[in-house]
Each structure stands twice: as C-alpha cells, then as structure tokens.
Short mmCIF file of N, CA and C in Angstrom, two decimals:
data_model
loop_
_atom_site.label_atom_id
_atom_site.label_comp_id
_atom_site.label_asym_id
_atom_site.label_seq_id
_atom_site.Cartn_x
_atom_site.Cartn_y
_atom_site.Cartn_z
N UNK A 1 0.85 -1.19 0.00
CA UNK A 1 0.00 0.00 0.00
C UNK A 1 0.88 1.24 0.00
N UNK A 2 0.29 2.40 -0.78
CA UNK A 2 1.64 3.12 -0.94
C UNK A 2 0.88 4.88 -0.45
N UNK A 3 -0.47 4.71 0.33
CA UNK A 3 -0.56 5.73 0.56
C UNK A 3 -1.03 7.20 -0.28
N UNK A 4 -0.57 6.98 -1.64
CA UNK A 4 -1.21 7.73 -2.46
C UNK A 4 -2.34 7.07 -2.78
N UNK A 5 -3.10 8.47 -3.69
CA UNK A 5 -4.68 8.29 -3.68
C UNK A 5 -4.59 7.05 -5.06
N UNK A 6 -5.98 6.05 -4.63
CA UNK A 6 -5.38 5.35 -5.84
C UNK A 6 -6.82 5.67 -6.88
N UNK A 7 -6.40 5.50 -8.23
CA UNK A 7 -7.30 5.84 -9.51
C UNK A 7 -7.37 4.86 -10.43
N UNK A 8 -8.30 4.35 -10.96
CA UNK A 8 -8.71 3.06 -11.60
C UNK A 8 -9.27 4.29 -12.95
N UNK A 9 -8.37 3.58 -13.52
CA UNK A 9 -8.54 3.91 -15.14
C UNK A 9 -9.20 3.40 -16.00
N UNK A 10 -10.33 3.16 -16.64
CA UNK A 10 -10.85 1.67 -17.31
C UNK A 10 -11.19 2.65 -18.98
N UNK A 11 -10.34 2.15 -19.50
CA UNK A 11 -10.54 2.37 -21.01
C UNK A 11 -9.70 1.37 -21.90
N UNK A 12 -10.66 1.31 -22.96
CA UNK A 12 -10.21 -0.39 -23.96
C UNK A 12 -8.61 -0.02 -25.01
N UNK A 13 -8.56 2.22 -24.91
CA UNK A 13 -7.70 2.15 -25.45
C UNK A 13 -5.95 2.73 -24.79
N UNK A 14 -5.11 1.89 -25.29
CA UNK A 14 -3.53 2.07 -25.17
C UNK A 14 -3.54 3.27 -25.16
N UNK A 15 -3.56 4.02 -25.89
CA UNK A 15 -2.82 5.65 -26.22
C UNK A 15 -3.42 6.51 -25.47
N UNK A 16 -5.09 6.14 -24.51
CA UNK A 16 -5.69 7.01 -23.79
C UNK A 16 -5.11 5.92 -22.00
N UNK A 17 -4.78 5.29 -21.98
CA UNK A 17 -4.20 4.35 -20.60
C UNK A 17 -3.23 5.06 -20.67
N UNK A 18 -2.17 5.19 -21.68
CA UNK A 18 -0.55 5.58 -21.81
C UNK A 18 -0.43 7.55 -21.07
N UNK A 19 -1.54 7.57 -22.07
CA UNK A 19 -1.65 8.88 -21.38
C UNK A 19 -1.92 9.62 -20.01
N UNK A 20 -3.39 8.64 -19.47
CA UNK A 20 -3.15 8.79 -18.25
C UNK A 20 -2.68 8.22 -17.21
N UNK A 21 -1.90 7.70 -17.44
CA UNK A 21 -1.32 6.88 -16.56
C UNK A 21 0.35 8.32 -16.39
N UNK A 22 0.45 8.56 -17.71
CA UNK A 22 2.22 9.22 -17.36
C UNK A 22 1.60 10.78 -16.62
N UNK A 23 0.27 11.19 -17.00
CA UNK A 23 -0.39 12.66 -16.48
C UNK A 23 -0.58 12.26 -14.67
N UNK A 24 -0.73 11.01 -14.43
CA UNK A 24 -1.41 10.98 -13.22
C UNK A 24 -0.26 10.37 -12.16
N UNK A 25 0.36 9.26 -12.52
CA UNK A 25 1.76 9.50 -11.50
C UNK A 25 2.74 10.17 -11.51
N UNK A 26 2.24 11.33 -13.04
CA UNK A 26 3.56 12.18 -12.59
C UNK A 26 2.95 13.36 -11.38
N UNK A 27 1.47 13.37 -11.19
CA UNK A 27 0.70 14.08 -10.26
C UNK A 27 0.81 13.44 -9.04
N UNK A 28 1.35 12.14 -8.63
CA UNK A 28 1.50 11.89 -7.50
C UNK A 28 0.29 10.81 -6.96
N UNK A 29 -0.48 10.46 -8.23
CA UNK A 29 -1.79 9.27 -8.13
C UNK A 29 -1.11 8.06 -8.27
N UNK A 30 -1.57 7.12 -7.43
CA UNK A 30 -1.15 5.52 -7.61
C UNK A 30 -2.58 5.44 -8.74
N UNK A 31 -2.20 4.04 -9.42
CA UNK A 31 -3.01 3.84 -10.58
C UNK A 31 -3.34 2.20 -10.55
N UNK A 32 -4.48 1.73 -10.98
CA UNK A 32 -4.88 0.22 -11.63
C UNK A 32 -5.67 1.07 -12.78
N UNK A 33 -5.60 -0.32 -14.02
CA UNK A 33 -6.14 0.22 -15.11
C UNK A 33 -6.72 -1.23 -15.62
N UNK A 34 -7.67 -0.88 -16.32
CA UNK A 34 -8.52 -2.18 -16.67
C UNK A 34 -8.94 -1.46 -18.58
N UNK A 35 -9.26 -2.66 -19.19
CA UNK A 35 -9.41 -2.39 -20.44
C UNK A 35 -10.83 -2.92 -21.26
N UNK A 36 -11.70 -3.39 -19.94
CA UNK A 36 -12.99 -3.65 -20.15
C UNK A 36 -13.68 -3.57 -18.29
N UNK A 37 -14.97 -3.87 -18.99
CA UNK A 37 -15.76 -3.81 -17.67
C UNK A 37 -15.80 -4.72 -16.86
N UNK A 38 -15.78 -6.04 -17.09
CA UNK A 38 -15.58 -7.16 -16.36
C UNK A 38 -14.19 -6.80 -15.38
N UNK A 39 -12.79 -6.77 -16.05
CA UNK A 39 -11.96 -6.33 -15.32
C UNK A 39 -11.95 -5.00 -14.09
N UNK A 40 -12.80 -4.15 -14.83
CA UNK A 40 -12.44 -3.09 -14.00
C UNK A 40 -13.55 -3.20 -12.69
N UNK A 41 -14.40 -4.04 -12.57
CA UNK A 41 -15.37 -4.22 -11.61
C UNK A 41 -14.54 -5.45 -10.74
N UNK A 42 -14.08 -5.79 -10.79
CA UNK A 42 -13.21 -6.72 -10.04
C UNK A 42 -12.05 -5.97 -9.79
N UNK A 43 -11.00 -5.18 -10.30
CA UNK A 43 -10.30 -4.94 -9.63
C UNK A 43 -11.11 -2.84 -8.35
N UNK A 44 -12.37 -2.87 -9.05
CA UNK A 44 -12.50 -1.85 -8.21
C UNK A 44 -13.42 -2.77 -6.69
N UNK A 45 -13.46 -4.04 -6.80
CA UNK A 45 -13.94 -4.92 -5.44
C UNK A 45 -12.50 -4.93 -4.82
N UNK A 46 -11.78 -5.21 -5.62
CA UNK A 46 -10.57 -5.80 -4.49
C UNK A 46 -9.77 -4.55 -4.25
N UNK A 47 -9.94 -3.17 -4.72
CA UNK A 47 -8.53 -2.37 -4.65
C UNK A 47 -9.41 -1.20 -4.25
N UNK A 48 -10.70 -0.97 -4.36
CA UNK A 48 -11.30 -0.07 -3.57
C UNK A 48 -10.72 1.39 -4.27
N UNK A 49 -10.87 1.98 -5.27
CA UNK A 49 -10.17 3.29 -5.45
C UNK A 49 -10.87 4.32 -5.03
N UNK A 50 -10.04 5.61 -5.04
CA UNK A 50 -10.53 6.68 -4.76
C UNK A 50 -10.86 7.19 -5.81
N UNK A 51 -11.26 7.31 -6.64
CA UNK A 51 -11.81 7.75 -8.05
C UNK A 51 -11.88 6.86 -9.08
N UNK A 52 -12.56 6.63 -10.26
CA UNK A 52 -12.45 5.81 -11.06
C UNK A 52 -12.68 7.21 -12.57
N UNK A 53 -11.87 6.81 -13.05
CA UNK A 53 -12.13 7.45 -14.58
C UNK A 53 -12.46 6.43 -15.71
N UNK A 54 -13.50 6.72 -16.48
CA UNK A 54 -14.42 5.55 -16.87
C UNK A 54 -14.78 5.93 -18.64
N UNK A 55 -14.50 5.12 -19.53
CA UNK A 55 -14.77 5.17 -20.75
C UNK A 55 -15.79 4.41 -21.20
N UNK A 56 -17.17 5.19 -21.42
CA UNK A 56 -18.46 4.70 -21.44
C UNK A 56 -18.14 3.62 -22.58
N UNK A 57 -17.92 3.78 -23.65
CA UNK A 57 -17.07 3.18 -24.78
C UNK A 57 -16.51 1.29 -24.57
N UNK A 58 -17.24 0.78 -23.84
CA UNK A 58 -16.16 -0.55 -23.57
C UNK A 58 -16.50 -1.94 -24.33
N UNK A 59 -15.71 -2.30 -24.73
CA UNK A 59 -16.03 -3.55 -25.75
C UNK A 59 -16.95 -4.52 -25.11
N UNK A 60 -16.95 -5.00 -23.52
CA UNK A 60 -17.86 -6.08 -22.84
C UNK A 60 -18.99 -5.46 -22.24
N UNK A 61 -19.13 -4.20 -22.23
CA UNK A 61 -20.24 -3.62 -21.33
C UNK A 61 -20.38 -1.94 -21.42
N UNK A 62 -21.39 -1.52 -21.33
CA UNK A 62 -22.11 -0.21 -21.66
C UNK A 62 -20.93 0.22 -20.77
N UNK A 63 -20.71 1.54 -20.14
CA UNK A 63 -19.77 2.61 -19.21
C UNK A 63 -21.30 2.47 -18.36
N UNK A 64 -22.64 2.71 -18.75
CA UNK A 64 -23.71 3.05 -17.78
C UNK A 64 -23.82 2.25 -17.04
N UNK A 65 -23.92 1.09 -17.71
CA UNK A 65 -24.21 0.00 -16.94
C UNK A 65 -23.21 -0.64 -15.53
N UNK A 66 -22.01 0.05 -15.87
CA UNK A 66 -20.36 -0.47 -14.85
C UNK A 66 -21.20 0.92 -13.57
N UNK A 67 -21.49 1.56 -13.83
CA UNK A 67 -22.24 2.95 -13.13
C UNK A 67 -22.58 2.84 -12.23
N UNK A 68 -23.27 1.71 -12.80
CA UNK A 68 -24.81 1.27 -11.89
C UNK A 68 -24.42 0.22 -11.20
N UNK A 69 -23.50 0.14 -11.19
CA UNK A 69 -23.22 -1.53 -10.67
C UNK A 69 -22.21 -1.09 -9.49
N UNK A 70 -21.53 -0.21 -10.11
CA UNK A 70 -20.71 0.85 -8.61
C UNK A 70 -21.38 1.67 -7.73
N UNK A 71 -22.38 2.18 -8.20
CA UNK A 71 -23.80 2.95 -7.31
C UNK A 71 -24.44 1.84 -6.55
N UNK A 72 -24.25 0.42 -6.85
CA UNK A 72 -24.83 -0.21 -5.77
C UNK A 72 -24.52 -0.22 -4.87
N UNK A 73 -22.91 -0.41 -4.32
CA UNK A 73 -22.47 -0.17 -3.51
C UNK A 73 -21.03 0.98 -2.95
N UNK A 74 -21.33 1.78 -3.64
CA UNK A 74 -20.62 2.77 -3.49
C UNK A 74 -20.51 4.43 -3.84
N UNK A 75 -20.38 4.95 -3.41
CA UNK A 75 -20.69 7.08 -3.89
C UNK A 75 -18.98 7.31 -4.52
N UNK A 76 -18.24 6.37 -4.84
CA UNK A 76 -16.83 6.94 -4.97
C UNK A 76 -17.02 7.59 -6.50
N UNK A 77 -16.09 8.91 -6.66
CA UNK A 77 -16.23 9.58 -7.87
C UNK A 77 -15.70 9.31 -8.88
N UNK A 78 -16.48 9.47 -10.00
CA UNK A 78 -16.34 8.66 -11.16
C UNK A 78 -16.72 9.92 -12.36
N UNK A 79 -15.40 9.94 -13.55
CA UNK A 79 -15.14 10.50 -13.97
C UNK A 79 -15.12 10.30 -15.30
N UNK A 80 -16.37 10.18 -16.51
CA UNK A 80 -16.59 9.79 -17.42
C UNK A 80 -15.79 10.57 -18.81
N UNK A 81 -15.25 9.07 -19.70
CA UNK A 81 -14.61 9.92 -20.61
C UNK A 81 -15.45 9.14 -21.66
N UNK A 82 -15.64 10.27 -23.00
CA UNK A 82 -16.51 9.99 -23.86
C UNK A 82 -15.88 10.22 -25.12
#
C-alpha cells in the first residue's frame, strides 16, 4: 500500500491508458487500469479506489451499466470519458 490516492482507469484504449497513466503519476496518483468492464469491476472490489475514470465506450459492457453496478455499492467519484 503506498498511501497515495489510488485511480482506476478503465478504457479499452492504449494511447488514452498511456496517457493517463504518465499525467497521473507524474501528479503523484497511484493507478490500476482495466481495459474492459468485467476487469475493472473486479479490480475496483478488491482495490477499492478513490476515483475511477471511466470510458463509457467498452467492448464487454455499456460505461452506464459499470455505473450502476458501482452505485450499488458505493458514492466513490467517477469521472466519465466519452
């Protein structure tokens, strides 16, 4: 555990992960990144982030639908990229 805030990235593409990933630990954010919805709902059970930035856009599942499925049990902020 490293104490920084951590941010779950979930987008299907490389060049938008690459990007935020070098914008956000060079800001001092710890990061998990997922490249569909299945993934990113499992690693936001086990890793709990403090924000999620979310690409409605996902090859296995709507962005609304991952939404709604984090509103079940959780208010953490979520930051839609379109």
């Amino acid at each position: 555990m490293t104490g920084l805030p951590l941010v779950l990235i979930v987008d299907d593409e490389p060049q938008i992960q690459r990007f935020l990933r070098h914008s956000l630990t060079a800001s001092g954010y710890a990061l998990e990144t997922a490249s569909g919805a299945a993934e990113a709902l499992r690693l936001f059970a086990s890793r709990h982030p403090d924000i999620v930035v979310l690409d409605l856009g996902l090859p296995d599942m709507d962005g609304k639908a991952v939404i709604g499925q984090i509103r079940q049990s959780s208010q953490v902020p979520i930051i839609v990229l379109s």
